[in-house]
PDB file of C-alpha atoms and ligand atoms in Angstrom:
ATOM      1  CA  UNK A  87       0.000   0.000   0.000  1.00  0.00           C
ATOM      2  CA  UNK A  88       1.163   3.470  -0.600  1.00  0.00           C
ATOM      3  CA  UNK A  89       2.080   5.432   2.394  1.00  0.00           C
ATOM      4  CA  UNK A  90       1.282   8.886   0.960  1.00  0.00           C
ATOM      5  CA  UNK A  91      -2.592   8.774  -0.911  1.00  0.00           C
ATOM      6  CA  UNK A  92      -5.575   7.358   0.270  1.00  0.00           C
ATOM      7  CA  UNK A  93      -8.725   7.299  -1.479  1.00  0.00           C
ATOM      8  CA  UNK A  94     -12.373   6.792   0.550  1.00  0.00           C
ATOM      9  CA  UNK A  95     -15.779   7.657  -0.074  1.00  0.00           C
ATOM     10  CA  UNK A  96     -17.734   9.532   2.028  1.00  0.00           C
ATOM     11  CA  UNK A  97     -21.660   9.362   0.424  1.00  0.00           C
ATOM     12  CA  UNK A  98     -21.326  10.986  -3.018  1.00  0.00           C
ATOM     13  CA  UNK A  99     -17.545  13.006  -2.077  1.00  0.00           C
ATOM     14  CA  UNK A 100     -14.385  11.385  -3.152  1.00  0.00           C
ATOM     15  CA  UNK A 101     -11.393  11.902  -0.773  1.00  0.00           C
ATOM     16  CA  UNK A 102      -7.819  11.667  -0.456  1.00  0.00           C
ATOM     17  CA  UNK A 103      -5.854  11.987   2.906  1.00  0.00           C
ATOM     18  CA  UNK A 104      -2.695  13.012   1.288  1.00  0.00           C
ATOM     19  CA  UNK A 105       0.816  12.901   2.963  1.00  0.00           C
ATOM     20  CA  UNK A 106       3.081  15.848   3.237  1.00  0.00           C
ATOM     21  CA  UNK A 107       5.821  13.453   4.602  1.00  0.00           C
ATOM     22  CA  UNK A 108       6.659  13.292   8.129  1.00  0.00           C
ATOM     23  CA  UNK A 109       8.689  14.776  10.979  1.00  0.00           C
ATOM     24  CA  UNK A 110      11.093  13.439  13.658  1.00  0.00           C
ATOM     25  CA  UNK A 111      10.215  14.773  17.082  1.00  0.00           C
ATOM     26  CA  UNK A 112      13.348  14.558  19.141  1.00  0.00           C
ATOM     27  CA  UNK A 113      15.975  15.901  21.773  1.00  0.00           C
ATOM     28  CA  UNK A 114      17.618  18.070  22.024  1.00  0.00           C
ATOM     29  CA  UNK A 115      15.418  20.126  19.857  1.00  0.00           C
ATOM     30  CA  UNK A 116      12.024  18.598  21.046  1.00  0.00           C
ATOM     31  CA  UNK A 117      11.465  17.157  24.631  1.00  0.00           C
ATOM     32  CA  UNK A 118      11.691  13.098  24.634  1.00  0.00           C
ATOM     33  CA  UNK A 119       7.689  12.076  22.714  1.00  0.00           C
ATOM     34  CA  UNK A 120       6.189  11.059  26.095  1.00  0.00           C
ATOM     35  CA  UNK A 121       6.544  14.398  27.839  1.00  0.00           C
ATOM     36  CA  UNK A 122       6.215  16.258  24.659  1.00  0.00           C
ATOM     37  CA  UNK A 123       2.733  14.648  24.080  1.00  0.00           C
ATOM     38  CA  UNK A 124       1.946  13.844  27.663  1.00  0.00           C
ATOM     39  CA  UNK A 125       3.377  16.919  29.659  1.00  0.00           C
ATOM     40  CA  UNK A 126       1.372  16.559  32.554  1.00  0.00           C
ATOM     41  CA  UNK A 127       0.728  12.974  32.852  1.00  0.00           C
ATOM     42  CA  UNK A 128       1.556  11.332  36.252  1.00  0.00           C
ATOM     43  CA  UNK A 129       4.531   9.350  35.793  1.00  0.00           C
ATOM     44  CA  UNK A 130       3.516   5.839  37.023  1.00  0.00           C
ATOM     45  CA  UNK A 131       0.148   5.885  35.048  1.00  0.00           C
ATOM     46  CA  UNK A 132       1.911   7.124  32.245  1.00  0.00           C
ATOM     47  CA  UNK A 133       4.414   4.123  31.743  1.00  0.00           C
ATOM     48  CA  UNK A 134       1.272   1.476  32.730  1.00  0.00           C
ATOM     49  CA  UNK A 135      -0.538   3.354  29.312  1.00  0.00           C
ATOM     50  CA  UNK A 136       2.995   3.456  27.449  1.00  0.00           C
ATOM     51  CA  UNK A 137       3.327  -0.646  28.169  1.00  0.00           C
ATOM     52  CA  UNK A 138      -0.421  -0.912  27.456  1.00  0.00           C
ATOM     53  CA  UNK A 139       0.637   0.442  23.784  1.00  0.00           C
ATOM     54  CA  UNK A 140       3.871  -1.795  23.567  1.00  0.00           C
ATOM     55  CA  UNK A 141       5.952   1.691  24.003  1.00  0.00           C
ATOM     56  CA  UNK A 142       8.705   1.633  26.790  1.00  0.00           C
ATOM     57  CA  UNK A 143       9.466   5.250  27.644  1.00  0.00           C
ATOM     58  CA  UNK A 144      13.118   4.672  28.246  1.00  0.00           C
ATOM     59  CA  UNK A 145      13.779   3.290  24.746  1.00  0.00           C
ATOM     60  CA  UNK A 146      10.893   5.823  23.130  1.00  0.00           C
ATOM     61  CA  UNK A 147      13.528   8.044  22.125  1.00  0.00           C
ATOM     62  CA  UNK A 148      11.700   9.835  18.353  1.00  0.00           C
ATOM     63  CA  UNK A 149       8.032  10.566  17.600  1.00  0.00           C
ATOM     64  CA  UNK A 150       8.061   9.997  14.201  1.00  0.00           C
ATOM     65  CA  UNK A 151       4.410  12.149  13.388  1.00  0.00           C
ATOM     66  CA  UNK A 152       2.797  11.929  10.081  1.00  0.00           C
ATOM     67  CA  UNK A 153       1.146  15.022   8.228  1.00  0.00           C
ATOM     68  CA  UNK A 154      -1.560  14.102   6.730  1.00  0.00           C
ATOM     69  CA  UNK A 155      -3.659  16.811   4.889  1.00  0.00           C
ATOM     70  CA  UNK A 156      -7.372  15.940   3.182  1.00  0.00           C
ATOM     71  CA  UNK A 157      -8.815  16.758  -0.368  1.00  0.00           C
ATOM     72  CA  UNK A 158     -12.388  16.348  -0.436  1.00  0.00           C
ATOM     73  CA  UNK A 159     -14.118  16.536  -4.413  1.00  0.00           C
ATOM     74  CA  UNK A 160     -17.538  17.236  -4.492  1.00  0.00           C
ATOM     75  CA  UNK A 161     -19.303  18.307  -7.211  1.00  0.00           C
ATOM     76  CA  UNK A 162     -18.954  21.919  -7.095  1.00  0.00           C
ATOM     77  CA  UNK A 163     -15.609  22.228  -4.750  1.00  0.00           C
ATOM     78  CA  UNK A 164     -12.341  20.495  -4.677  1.00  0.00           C
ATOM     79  CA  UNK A 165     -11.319  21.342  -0.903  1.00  0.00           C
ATOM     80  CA  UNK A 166      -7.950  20.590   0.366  1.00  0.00           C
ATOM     81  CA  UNK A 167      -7.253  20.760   4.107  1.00  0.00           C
ATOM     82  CA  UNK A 168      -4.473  21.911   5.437  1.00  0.00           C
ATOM     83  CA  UNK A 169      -1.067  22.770   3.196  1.00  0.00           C
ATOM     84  CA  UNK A 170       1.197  20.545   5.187  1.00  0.00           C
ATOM     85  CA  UNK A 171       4.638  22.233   6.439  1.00  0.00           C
ATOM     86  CA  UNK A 172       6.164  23.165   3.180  1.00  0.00           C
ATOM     87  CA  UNK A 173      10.358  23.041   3.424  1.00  0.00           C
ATOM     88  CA  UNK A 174      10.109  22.593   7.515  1.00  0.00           C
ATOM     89  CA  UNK A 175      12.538  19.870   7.365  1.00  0.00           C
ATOM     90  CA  UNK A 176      13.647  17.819   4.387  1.00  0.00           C
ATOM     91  CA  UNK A 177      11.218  14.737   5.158  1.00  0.00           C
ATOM     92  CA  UNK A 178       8.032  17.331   4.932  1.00  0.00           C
ATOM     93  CA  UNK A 179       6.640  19.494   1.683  1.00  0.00           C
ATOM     94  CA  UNK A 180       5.489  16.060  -0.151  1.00  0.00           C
ATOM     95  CA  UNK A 181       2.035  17.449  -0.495  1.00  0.00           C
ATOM     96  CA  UNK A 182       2.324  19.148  -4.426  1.00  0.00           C
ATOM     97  CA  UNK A 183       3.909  15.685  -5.342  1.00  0.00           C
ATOM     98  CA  UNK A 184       1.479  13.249  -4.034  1.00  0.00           C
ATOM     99  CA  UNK A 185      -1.010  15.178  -5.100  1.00  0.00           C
ATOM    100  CA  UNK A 186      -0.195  15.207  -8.684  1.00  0.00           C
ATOM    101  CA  UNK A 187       0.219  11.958  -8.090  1.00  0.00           C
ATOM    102  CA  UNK A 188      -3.682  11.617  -7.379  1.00  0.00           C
ATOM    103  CA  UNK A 189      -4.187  13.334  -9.951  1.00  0.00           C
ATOM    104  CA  UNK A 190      -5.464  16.652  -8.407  1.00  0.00           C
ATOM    105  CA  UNK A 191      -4.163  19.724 -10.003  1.00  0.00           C
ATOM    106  CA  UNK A 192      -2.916  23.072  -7.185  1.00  0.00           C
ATOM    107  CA  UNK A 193      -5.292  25.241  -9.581  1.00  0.00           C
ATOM    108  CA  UNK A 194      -7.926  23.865  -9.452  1.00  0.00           C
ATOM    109  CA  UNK A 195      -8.415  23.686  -5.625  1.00  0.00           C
ATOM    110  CA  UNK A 196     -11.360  26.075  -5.123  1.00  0.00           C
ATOM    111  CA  UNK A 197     -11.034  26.481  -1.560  1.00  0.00           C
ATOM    112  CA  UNK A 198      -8.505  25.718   1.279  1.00  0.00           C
ATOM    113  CA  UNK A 199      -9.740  25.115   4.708  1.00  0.00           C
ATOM    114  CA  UNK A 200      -6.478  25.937   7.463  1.00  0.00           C
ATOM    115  CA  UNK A 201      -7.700  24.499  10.479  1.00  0.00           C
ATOM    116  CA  UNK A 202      -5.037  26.235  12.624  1.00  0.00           C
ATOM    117  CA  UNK A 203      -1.779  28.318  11.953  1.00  0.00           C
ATOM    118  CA  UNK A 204       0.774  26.426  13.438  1.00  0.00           C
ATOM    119  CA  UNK A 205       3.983  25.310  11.231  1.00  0.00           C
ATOM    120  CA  UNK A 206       2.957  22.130   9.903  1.00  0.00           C
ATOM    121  CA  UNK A 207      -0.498  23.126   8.861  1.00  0.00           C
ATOM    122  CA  UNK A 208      -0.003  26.545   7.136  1.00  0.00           C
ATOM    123  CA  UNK A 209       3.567  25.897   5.591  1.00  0.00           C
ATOM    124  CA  UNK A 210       2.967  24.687   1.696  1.00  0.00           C
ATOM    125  CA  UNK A 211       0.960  28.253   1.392  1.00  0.00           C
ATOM    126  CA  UNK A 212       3.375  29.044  -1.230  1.00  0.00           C
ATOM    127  CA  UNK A 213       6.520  28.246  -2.694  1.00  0.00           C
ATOM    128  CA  UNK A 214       9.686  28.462  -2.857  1.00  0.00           C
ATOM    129  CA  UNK A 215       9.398  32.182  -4.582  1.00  0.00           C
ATOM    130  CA  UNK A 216       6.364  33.058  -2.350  1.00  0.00           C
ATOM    131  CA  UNK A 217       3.719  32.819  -4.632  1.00  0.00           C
ATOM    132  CA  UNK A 218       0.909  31.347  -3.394  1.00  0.00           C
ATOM    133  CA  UNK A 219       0.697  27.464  -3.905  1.00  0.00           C
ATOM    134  CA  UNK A 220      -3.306  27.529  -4.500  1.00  0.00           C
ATOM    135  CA  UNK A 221      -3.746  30.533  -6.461  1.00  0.00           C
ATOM    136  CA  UNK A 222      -6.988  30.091  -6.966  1.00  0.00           C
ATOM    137  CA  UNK A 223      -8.504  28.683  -3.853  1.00  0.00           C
ATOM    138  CA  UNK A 224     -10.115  30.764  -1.074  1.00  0.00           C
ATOM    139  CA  UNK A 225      -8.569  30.382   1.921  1.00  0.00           C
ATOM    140  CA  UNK A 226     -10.913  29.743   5.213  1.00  0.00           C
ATOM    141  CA  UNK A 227      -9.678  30.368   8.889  1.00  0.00           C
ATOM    142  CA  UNK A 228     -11.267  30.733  11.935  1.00  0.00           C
ATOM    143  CA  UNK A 229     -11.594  34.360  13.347  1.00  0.00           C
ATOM    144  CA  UNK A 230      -9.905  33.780  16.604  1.00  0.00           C
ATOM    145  CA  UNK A 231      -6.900  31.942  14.787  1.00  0.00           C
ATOM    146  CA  UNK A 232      -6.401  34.359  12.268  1.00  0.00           C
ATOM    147  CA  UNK A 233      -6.452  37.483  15.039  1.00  0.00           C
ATOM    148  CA  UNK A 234      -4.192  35.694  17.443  1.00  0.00           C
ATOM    149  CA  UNK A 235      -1.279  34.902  14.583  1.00  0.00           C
ATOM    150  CA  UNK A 236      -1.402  38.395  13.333  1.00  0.00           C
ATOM    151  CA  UNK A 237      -1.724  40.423  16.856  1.00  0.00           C
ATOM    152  CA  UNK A 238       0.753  41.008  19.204  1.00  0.00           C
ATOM    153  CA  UNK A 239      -1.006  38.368  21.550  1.00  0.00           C
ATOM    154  CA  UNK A 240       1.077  35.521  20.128  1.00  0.00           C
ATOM    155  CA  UNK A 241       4.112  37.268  21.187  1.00  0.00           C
ATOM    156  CA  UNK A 242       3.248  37.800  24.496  1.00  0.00           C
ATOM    157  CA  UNK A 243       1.033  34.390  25.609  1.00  0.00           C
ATOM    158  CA  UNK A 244       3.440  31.588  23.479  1.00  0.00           C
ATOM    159  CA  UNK A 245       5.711  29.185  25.435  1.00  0.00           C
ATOM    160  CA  UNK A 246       9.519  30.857  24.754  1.00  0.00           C
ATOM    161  CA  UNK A 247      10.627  27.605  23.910  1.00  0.00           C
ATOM    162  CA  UNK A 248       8.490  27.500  21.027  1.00  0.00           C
ATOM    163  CA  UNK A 249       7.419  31.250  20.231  1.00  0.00           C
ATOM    164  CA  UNK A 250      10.281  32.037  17.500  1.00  0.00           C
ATOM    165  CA  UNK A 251       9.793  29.017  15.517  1.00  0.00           C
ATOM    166  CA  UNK A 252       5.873  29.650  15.445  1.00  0.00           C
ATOM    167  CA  UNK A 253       5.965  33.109  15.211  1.00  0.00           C
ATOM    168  CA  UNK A 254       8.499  33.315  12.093  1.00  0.00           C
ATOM    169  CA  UNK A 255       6.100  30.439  10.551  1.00  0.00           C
ATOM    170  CA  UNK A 256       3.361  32.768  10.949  1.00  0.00           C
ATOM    171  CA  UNK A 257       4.722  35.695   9.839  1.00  0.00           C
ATOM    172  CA  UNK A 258       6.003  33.741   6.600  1.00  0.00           C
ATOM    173  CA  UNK A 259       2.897  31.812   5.613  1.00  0.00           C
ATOM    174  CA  UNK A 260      -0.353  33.455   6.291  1.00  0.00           C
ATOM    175  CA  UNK A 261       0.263  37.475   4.802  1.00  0.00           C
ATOM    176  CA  UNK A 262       0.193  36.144   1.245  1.00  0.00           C
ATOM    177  CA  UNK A 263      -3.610  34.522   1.894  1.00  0.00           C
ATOM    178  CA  UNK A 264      -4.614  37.564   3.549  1.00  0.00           C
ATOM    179  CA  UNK A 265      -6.067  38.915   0.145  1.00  0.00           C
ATOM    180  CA  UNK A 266      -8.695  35.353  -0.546  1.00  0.00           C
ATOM    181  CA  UNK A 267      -8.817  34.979   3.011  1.00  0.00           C
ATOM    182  CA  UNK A 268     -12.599  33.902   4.537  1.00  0.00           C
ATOM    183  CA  UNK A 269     -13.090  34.261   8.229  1.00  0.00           C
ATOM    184  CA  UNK A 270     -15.557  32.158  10.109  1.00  0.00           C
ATOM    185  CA  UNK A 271     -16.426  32.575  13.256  1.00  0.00           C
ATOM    186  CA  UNK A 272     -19.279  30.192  14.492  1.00  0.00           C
ATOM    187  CA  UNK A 273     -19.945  26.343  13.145  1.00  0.00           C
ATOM    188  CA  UNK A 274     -21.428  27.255   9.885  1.00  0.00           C
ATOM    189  CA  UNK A 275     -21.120  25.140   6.381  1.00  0.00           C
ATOM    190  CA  UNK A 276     -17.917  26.212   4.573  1.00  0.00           C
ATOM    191  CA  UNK A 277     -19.100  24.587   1.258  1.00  0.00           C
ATOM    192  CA  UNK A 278     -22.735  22.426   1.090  1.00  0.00           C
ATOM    193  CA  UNK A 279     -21.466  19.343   3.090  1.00  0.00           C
ATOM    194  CA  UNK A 280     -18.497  20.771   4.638  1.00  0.00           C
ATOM    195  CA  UNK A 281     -18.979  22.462   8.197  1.00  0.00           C
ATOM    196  CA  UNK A 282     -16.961  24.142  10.814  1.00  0.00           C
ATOM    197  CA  UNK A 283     -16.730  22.936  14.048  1.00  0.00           C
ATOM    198  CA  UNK A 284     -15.289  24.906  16.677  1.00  0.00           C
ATOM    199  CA  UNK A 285     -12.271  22.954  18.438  1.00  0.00           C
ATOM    200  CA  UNK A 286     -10.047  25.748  20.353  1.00  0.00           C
ATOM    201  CA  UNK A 287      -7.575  24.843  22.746  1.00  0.00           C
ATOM    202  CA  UNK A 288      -4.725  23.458  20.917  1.00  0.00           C
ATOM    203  CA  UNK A 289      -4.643  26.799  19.353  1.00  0.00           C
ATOM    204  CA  UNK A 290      -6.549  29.823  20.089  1.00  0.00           C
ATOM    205  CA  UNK A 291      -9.298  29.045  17.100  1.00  0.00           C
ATOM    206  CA  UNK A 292      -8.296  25.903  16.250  1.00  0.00           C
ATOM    207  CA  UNK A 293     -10.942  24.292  13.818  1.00  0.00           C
ATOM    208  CA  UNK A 294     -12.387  20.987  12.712  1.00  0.00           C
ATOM    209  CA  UNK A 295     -14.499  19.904  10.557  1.00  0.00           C
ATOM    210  CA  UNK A 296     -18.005  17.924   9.921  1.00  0.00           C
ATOM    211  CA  UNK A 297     -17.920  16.519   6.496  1.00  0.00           C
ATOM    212  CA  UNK A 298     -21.501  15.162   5.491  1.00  0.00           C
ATOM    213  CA  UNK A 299     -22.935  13.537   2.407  1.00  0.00           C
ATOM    214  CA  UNK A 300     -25.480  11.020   2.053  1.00  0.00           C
ATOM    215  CA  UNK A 301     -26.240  10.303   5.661  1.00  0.00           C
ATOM    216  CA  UNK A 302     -22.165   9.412   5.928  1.00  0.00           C
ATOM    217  CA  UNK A 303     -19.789  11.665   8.240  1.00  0.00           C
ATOM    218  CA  UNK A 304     -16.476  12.673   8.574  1.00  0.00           C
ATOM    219  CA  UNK A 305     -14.907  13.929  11.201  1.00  0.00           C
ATOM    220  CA  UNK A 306     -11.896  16.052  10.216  1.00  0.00           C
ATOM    221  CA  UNK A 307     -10.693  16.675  13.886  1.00  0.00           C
ATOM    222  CA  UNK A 308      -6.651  17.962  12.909  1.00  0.00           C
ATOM    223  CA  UNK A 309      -4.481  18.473  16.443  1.00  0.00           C
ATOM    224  CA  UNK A 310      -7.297  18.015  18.257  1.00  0.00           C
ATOM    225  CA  UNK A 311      -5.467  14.469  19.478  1.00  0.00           C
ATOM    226  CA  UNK A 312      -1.691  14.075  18.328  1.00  0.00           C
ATOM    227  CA  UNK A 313      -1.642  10.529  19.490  1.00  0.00           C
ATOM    228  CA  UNK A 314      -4.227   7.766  20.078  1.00  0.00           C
ATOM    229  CA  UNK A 315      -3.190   7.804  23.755  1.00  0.00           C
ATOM    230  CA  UNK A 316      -5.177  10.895  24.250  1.00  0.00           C
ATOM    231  CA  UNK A 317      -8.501   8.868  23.482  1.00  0.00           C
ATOM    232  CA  UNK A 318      -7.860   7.517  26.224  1.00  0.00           C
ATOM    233  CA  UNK A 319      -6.342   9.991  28.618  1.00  0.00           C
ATOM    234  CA  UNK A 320      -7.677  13.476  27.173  1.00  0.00           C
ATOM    235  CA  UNK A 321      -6.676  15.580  30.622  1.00  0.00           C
ATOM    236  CA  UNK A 322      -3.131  14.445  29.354  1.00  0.00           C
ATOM    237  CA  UNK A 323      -2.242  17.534  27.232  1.00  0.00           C
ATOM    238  CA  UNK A 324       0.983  18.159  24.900  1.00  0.00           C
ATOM    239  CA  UNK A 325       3.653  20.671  24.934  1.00  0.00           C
ATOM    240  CA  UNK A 326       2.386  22.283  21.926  1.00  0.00           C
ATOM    241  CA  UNK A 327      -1.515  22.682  23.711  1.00  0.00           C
ATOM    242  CA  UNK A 328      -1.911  26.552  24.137  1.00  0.00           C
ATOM    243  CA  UNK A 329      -4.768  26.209  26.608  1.00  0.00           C
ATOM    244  CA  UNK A 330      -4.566  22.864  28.364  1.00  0.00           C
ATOM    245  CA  UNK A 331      -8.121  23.005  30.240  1.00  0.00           C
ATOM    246  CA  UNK A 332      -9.686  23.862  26.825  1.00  0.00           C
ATOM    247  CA  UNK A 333      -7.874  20.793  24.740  1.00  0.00           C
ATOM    248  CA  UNK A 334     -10.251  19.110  27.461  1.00  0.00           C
ATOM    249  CA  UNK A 335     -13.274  20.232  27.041  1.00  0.00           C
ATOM    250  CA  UNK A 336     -12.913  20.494  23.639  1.00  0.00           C
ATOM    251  CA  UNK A 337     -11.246  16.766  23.415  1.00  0.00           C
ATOM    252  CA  UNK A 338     -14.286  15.198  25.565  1.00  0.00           C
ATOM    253  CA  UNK A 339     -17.261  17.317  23.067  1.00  0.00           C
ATOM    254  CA  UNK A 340     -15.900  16.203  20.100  1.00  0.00           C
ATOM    255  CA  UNK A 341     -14.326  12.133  20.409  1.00  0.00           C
ATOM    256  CA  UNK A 342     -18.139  12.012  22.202  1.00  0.00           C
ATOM    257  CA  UNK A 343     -19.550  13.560  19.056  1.00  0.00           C
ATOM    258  CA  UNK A 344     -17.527  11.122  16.902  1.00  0.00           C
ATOM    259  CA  UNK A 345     -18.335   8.072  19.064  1.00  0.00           C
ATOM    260  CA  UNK A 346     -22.308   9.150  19.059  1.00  0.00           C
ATOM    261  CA  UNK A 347     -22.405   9.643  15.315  1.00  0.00           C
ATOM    262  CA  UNK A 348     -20.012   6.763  14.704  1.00  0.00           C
ATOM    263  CA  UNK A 349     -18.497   8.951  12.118  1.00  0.00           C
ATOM    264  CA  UNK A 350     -15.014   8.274  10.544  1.00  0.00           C
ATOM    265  CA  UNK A 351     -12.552  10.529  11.873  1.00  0.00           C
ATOM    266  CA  UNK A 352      -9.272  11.741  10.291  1.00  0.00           C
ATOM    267  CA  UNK A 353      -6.358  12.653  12.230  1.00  0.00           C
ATOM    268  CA  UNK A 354      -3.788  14.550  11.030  1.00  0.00           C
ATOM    269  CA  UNK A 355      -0.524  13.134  13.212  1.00  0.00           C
ATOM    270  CA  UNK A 356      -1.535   9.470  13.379  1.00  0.00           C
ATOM    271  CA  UNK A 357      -0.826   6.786  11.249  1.00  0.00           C
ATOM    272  CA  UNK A 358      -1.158   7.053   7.595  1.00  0.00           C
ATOM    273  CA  UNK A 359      -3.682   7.786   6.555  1.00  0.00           C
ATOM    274  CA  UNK A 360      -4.905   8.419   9.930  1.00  0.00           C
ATOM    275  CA  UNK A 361      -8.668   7.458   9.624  1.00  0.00           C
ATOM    276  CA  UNK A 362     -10.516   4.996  12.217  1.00  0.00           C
ATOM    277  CA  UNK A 363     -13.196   5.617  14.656  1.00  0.00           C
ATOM    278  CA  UNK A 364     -13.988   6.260  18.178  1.00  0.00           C
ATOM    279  CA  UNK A 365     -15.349   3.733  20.480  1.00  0.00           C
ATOM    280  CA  UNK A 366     -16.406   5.026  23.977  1.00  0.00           C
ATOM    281  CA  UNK A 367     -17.546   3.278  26.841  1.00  0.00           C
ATOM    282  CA  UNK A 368     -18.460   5.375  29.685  1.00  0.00           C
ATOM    283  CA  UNK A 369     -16.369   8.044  30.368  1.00  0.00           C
ATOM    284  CA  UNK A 370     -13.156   6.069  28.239  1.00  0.00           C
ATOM    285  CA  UNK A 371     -12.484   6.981  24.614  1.00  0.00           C
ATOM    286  CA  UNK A 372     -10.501   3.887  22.662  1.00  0.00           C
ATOM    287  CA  UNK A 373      -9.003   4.672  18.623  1.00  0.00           C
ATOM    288  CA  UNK A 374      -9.865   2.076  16.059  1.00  0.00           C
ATOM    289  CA  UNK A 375      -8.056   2.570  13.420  1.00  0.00           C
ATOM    290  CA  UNK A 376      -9.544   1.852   9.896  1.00  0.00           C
ATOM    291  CA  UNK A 377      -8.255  -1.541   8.038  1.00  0.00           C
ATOM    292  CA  UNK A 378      -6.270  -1.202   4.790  1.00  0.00           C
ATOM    293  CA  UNK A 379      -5.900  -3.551   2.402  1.00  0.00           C
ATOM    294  CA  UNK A 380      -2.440  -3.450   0.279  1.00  0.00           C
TER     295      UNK A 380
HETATM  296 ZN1  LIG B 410      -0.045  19.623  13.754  1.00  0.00          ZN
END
């Protein structure tokens, strides 16, 4: 099976989850993956979980995390989610390739739906020359994201350890959209079919997405969850969570939507191509992911 396209139906849409590549999460620049993703986890439950998911935390050295962005064709729209993290690091900025290798052309992407401004999600904007990747695409934020990355705010509220690497992303990627830029600010339909759902806490407006046809859903849910763990454990917030308490609430509202509506949910830093579902049994959230066949 091919690592980098997957095709799946939702009712009468065709989609892709499309890699970008992926990225190595590591000291020194990163803190080692289980306090990165699980800052605040107490220790001994933490390693019971880890062993639970065959990971031992003294030889978990690299979090190897997938980007994995989403075209959705419908008959109108071809919507692509997420740009992916452009030249971040020489294993990312597969996006244009793979998707040429789908078959979908940059032009003719009518609309691009950023579901948050951090690095990895806004970087593939443009090129290499600046120009905007998706010329002819509107772009769609939410309000709160956009007016956080281009206030003073984000200097003041991000973690130093972090701020100049987000910050200069910022700065780099989102100016050149501002002219076909679309703000939304409550959970309206983008494009018949395609809704926003408010999901803030990883970022300030941090977005996902309801994606309906035909009585069939999908649950476009981005950073929401970096790692299946948090299913299970959704008080334990990453590094990279700007308002812990928030990545909560906003974890518990929408794995219990998910689990309700048994919809298919895509996330963007699991395992290609990062599409399962969400069982829940009482208060306990458990990731299935989807079977592929080769
Ligand atoms: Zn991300």
């Amino acid at each position: 099976m091919t690592t980098d396209i997957y095709r799946f139906q939702v009712g009468d849409f065709q989609c892709v989850a499309v890699s970008d590549g992926t990225h190595t999460y590591a000291p020194p620049t990163f803190p080692p993956p289980a306090i990165f993703l699980f800052t605040n986890a107490p220790r001994e439950h933490l390693e019971k979980t880890l062993g639970e998911h065959n990971l031992d935390p003294r030889h978990w050295t690299e979090w190897v995390s997938p980007y994995i962005c989403l075209v959705i064709i419908t008959d109108e729209h071809q919507v692509l989610v997420d740009t992916g993290a452009g030249s971040l690091a020489p294993t990312t900025g597969k996006l244009i390739n793979n998707l040429k290798a789908a078959r979908i052309t940059p032009k003719d992407i009518n609309t691009v739906i950023i579901t948050h401004g951090h690095p990895d999600h806004i970087g593939g904007n443009t090129d290499s020359e600046g120009r905007l990747t998706f010329p002819n695409a509107k772009y769609v934020m939410w309000q709160d994201e956009w007016d956080f990355w281009t206030s003073k705010e984000a200097e003041t509220k991000l973690d130093e350890h972090v701020r100049d690497v987000l910050l200069s992303s910022a700065r780099k990627n989102l100016p050149p959209i501002q002219g076909q830029l679309q703000l939304v600010s409550r959970e309206t339909e983008i494009s018949p079919g395609i809704k926003a759902i408010s999901a803030a806490g990883h970022t300030p407006g941090h977005m996902a997405l309801a994606v309906s046809s035909k009585g069939e859903q999908l649950l476009c849910v981005s950073d929401t969850v970096l790692h299946p763990i948090h299913l299970e454990q959704p008080e334990w917030h990453a590094a990279v969570d700007f308002d812990p308490k928030q990545v909560q609430a906003t974890r518990r509202r929408i794995l219990t939507m998910a689990a309700t509506e048994k919809a298919l949910v895509l996330c963007f830093h699991f395992p290609f191509p990062g599409l399962g579902h969400v069982s829940q049994s009482g208060d306990t959230c458990r990731w299935q992911p989807i079977r592929t066949t080769s």
